[in-house]
Coordinates of C-alpha atoms in Angstrom, one line a residue:
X151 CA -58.4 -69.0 110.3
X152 CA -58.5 -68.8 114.2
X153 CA -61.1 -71.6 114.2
X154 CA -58.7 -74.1 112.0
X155 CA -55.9 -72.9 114.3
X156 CA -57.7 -73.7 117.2
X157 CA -59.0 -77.4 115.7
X158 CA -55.4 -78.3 114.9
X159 CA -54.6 -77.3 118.2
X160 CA -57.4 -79.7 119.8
X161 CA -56.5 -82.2 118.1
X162 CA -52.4 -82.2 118.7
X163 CA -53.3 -81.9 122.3
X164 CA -55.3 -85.0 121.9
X165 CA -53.0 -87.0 120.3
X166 CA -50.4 -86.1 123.6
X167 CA -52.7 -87.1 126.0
X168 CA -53.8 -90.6 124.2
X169 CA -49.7 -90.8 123.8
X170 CA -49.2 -90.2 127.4
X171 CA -52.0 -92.3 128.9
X172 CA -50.8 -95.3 126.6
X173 CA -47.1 -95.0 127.9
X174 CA -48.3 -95.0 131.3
X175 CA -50.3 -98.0 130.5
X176 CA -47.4 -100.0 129.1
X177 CA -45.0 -98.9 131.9
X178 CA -47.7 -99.9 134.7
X179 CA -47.6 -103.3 133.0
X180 CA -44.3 -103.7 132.5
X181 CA -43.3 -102.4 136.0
X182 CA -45.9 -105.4 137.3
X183 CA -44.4 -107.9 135.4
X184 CA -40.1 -107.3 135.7
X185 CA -40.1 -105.9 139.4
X186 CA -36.9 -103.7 139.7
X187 CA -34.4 -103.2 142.5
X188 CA -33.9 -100.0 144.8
X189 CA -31.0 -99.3 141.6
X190 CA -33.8 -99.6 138.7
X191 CA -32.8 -102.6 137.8
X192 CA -34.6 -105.6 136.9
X193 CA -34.6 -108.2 139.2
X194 CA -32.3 -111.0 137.7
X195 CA -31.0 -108.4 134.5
X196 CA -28.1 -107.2 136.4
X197 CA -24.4 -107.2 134.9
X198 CA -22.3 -109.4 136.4
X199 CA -18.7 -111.0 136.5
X200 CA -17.4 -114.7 137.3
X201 CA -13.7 -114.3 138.1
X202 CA -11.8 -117.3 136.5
X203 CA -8.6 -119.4 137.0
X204 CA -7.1 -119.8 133.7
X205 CA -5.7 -116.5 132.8
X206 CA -8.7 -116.0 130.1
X207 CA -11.3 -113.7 129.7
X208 CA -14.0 -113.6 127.8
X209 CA -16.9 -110.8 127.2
X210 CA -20.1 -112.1 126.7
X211 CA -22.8 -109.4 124.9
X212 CA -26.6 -110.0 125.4
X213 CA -29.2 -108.7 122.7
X214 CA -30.8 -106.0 121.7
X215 CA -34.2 -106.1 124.2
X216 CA -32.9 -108.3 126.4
X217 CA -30.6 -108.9 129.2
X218 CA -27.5 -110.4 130.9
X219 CA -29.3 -113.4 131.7
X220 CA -29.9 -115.0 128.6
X221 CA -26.2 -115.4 128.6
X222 CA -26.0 -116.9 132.5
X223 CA -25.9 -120.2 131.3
X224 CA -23.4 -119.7 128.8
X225 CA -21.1 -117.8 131.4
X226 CA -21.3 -120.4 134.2
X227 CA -20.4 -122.8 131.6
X228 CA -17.4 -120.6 130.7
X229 CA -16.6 -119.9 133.9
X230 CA -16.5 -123.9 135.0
X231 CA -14.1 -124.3 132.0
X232 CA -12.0 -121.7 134.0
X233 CA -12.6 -118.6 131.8
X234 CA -13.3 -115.2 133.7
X235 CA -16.9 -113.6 132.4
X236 CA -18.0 -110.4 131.8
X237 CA -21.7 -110.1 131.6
X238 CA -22.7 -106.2 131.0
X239 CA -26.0 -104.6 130.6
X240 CA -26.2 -102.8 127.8
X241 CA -27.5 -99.2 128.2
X242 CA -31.6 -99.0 127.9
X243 CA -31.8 -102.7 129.2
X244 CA -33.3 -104.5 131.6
X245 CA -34.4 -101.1 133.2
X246 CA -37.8 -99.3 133.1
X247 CA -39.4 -98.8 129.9
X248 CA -38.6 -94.7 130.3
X249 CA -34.7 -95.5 130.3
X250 CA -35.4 -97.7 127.3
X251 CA -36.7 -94.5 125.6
X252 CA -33.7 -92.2 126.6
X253 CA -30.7 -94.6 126.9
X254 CA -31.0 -96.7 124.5
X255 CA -28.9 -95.8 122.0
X256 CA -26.0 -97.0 119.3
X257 CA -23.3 -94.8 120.7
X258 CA -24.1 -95.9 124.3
X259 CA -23.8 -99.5 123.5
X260 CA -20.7 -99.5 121.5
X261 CA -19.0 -97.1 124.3
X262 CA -20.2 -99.4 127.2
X263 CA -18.9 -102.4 124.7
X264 CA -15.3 -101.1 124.8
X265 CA -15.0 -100.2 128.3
X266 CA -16.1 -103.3 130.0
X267 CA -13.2 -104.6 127.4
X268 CA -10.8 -102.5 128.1
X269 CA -11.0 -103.8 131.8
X270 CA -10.8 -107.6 130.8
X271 CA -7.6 -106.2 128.9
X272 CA -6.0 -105.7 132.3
X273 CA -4.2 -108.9 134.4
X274 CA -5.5 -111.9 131.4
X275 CA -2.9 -113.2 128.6
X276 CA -5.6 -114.3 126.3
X277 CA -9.3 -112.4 125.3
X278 CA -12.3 -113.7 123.9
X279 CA -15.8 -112.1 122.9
X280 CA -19.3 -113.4 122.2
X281 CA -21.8 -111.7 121.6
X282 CA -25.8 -112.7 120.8
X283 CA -28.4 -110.8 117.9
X284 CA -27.2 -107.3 118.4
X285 CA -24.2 -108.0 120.9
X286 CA -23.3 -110.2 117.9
X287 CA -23.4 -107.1 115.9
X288 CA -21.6 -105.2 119.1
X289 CA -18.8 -107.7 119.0
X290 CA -18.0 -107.5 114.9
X291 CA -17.2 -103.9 115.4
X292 CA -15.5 -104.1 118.5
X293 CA -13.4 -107.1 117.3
X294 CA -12.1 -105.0 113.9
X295 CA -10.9 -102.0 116.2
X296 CA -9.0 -104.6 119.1
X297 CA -6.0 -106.4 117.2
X298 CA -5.7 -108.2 120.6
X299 CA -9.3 -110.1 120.6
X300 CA -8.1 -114.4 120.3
X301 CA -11.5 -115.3 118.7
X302 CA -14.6 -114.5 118.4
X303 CA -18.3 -116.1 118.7
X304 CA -21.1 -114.8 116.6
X305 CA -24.8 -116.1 118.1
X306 CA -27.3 -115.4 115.8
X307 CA -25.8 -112.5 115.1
X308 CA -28.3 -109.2 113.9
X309 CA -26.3 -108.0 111.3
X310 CA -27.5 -105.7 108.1
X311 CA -31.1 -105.1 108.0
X312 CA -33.4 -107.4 105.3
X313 CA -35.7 -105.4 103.7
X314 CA -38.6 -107.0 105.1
X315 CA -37.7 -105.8 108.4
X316 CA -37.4 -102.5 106.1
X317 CA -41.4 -101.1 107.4
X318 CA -41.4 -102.6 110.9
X319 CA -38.6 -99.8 110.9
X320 CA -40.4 -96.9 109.5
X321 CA -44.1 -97.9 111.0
X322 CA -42.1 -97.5 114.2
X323 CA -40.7 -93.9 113.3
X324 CA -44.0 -93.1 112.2
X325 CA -46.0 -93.8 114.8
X326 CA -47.1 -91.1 117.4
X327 CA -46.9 -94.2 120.2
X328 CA -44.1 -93.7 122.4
X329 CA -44.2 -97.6 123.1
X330 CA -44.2 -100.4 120.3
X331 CA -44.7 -104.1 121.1
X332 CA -42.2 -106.2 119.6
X333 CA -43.5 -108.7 117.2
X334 CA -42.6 -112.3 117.4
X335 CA -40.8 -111.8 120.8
X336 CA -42.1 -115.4 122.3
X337 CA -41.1 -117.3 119.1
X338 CA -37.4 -116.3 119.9
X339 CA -37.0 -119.4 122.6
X340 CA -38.6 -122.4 122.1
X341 CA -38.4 -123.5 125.3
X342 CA -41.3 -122.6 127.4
X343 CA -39.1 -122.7 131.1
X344 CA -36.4 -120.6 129.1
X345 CA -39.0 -118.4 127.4
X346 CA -40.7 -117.8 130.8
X347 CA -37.2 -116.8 132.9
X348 CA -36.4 -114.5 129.8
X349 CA -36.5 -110.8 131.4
X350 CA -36.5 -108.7 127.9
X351 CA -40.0 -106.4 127.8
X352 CA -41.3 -107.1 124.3
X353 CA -41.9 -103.4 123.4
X354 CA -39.4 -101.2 121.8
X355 CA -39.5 -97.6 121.0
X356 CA -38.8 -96.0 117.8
X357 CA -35.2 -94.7 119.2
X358 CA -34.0 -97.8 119.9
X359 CA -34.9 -99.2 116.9
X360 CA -32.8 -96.8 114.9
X361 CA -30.0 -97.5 117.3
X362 CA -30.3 -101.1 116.4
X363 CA -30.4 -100.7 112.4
X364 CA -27.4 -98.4 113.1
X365 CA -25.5 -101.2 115.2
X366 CA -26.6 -104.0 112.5
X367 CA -25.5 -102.1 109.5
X368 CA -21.9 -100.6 111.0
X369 CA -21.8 -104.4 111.8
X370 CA -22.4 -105.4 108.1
X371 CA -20.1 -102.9 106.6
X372 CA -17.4 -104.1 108.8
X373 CA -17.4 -107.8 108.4
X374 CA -14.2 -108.1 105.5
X375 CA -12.4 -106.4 108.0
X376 CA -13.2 -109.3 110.4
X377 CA -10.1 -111.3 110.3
X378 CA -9.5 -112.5 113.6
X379 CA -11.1 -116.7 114.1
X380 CA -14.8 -116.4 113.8
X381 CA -17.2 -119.4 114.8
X382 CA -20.9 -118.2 113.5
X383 CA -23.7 -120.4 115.7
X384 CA -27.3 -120.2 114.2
X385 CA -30.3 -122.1 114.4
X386 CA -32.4 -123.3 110.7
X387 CA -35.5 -121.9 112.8
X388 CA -34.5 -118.3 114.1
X389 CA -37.6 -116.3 113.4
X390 CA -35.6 -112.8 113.4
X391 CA -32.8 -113.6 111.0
X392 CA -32.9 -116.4 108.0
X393 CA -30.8 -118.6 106.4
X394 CA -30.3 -116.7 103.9
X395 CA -29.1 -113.6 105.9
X396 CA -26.9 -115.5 108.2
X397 CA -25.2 -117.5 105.1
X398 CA -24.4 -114.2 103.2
X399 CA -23.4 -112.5 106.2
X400 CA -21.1 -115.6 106.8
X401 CA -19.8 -115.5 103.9
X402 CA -18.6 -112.0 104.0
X403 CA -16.5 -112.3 106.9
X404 CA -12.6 -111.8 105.9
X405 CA -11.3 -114.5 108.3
X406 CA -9.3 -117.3 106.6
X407 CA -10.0 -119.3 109.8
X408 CA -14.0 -119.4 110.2
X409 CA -16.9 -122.1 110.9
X410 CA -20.1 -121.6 110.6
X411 CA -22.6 -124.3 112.8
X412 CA -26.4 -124.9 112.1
X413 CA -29.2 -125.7 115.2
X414 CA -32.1 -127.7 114.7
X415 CA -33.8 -127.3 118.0
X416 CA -34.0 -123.3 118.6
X417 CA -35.5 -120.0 118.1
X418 CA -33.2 -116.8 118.1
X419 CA -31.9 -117.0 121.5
X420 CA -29.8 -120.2 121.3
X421 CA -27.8 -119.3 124.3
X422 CA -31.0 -119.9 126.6
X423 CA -33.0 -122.2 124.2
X424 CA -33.2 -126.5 124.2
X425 CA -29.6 -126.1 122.1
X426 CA -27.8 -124.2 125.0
X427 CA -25.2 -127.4 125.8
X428 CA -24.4 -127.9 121.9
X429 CA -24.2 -123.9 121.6
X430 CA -21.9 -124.2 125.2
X431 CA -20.1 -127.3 124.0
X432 CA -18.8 -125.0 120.8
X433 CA -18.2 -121.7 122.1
X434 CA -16.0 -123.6 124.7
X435 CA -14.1 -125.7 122.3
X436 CA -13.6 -122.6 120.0
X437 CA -12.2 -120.9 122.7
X438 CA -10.1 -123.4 123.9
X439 CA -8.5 -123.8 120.3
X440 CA -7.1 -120.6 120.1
X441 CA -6.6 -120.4 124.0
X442 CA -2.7 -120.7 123.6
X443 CA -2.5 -119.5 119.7
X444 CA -1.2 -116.0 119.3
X445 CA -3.3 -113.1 119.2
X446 CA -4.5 -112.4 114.5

């Protein structure tokens, strides 16, 4: 009895140490690869804020595993049209891979979502949010609860969970690996300048997965409440959500006023990718349209 004891013992204290000498291999790397500032933060993944001229503001939410700058180019555009921009980093992001595995986390986000908008509420007459795969999902749910949101901008948003994304979620919460690469993650921008400025890690951890399937599934159950103007951007060769998916999520959205554009040219990160202008070009016009309309 003692020896069994003692041979389950060994053997969960091997399993610890391979689990800590693996993290400590993917944090090296990652740490080499996204230096970070005397904050934490990776260098060129910081929030940030373009003060406008128009009296508009819009919130612009990055994805999940990724960080405020895949929407720069979005938000200068924005901010040229005279549009104030809030870029946030969302809890867990663009940080080391250890505050990935403890902040990263579906009450976080969606508390962080609705403070950075209830400070946009403050000194602008008209209020706008975009948000991108997850902060597409961020800005459904925020957008139900804010009766004073103008219009809205879903980018390839990561709502509901299709069931062959179903054991990529268990495998995860499963594994004894603290650290998970993320599958597919250089297929998401088809442009190789874009794909190499892009400052998301490519690993995940199992929490943060959860967090995600809990973000894209409030998201899913919320969209017939989604009644405010909705413009839903997606491109025929995103390799995270398909055609399918996006069409039926479409579909289910309770706005009377809604418009749903296809890319030809992009992975799942259109807001960086070779469609960037066209995506640009609609979110401003979009916004613009319901820039002097009164608040659904």
């Amino acid at each position: 009895m003692l020896a069994a004891a003692s041979v389950v013992l060994s053997a969960a204290l091997g399993v610890a140490l391979w689990r800590r000498q693996v993290a400590q291999r993917f944090e090296a790397a990652d740490a080499a690869r996204r230096p970070r500032s005397a904050q934490g933060v990776v260098i060129g993944g910081e929030a940030f804020a373009l003060a406008g001229t128009n009296g508009a503001a819009v919130l612009l939410l990055h994805g999940f595993n990724d960080t405020p700058q895949s929407m720069r180019y979005l938000a200068a555009r924005l901010h040229a049209a005279g549009y104030t921009v809030q870029v946030p980093r969302l809890p867990g992001h663009g940080c080391a891979l250890p505050e990935l595995a403890r902040d990263a986390r579906a009450g976080a986000w969606q508390r962080a979502v609705a403070a950075e908008y209830a400070v946009l509420r403050e000194g602008h007459d008209a209020l706008f949010v975009c948000g991108q795969s997850m902060g597409g999902a961020l800005a459904v749910s925020l957008a139900t609860s804010q009766p004073d949101v103008r219009a809205l901008v879903l980018l390839a948003p990561f709502i509901g969970l299709e069931p062959q994304l179903g054991w990529k979620f268990r495998l995860a919460r499963l594994s004894p690996a603290k650290y998970h690469r993320s599958p597919g993650a250089e297929r998401s921008i088809h442009d190789p300048e874009a794909r190499r400025a892009a400052l998301g890690p490519g690993i995940v951890t199992a929490g943060a997965l959860l967090a995600l399937r809990t973000v894209a599934l409030a998201a899913e159950r919320a969209l017939e409440a989604l009644t405010l103007p909705t413009l839903y951007i997606q491109s025929v060769h995103d390799n995270r959500i398909t055609e399918d998916a996006a069409q039926r999520h479409f579909a289910a959205i309770g706005a009377r006023e809604k418009s749903q554009h296809w890319l030809s040219n992009s992975g799942h990160i259109i807001s960086a990718d070779y469609d960037r202008d066209e995506v640009a070009d609609r979110v401003q016009e979009w916004f613009a349209r319901h820039r002097s309309g009164p608040a659904t």
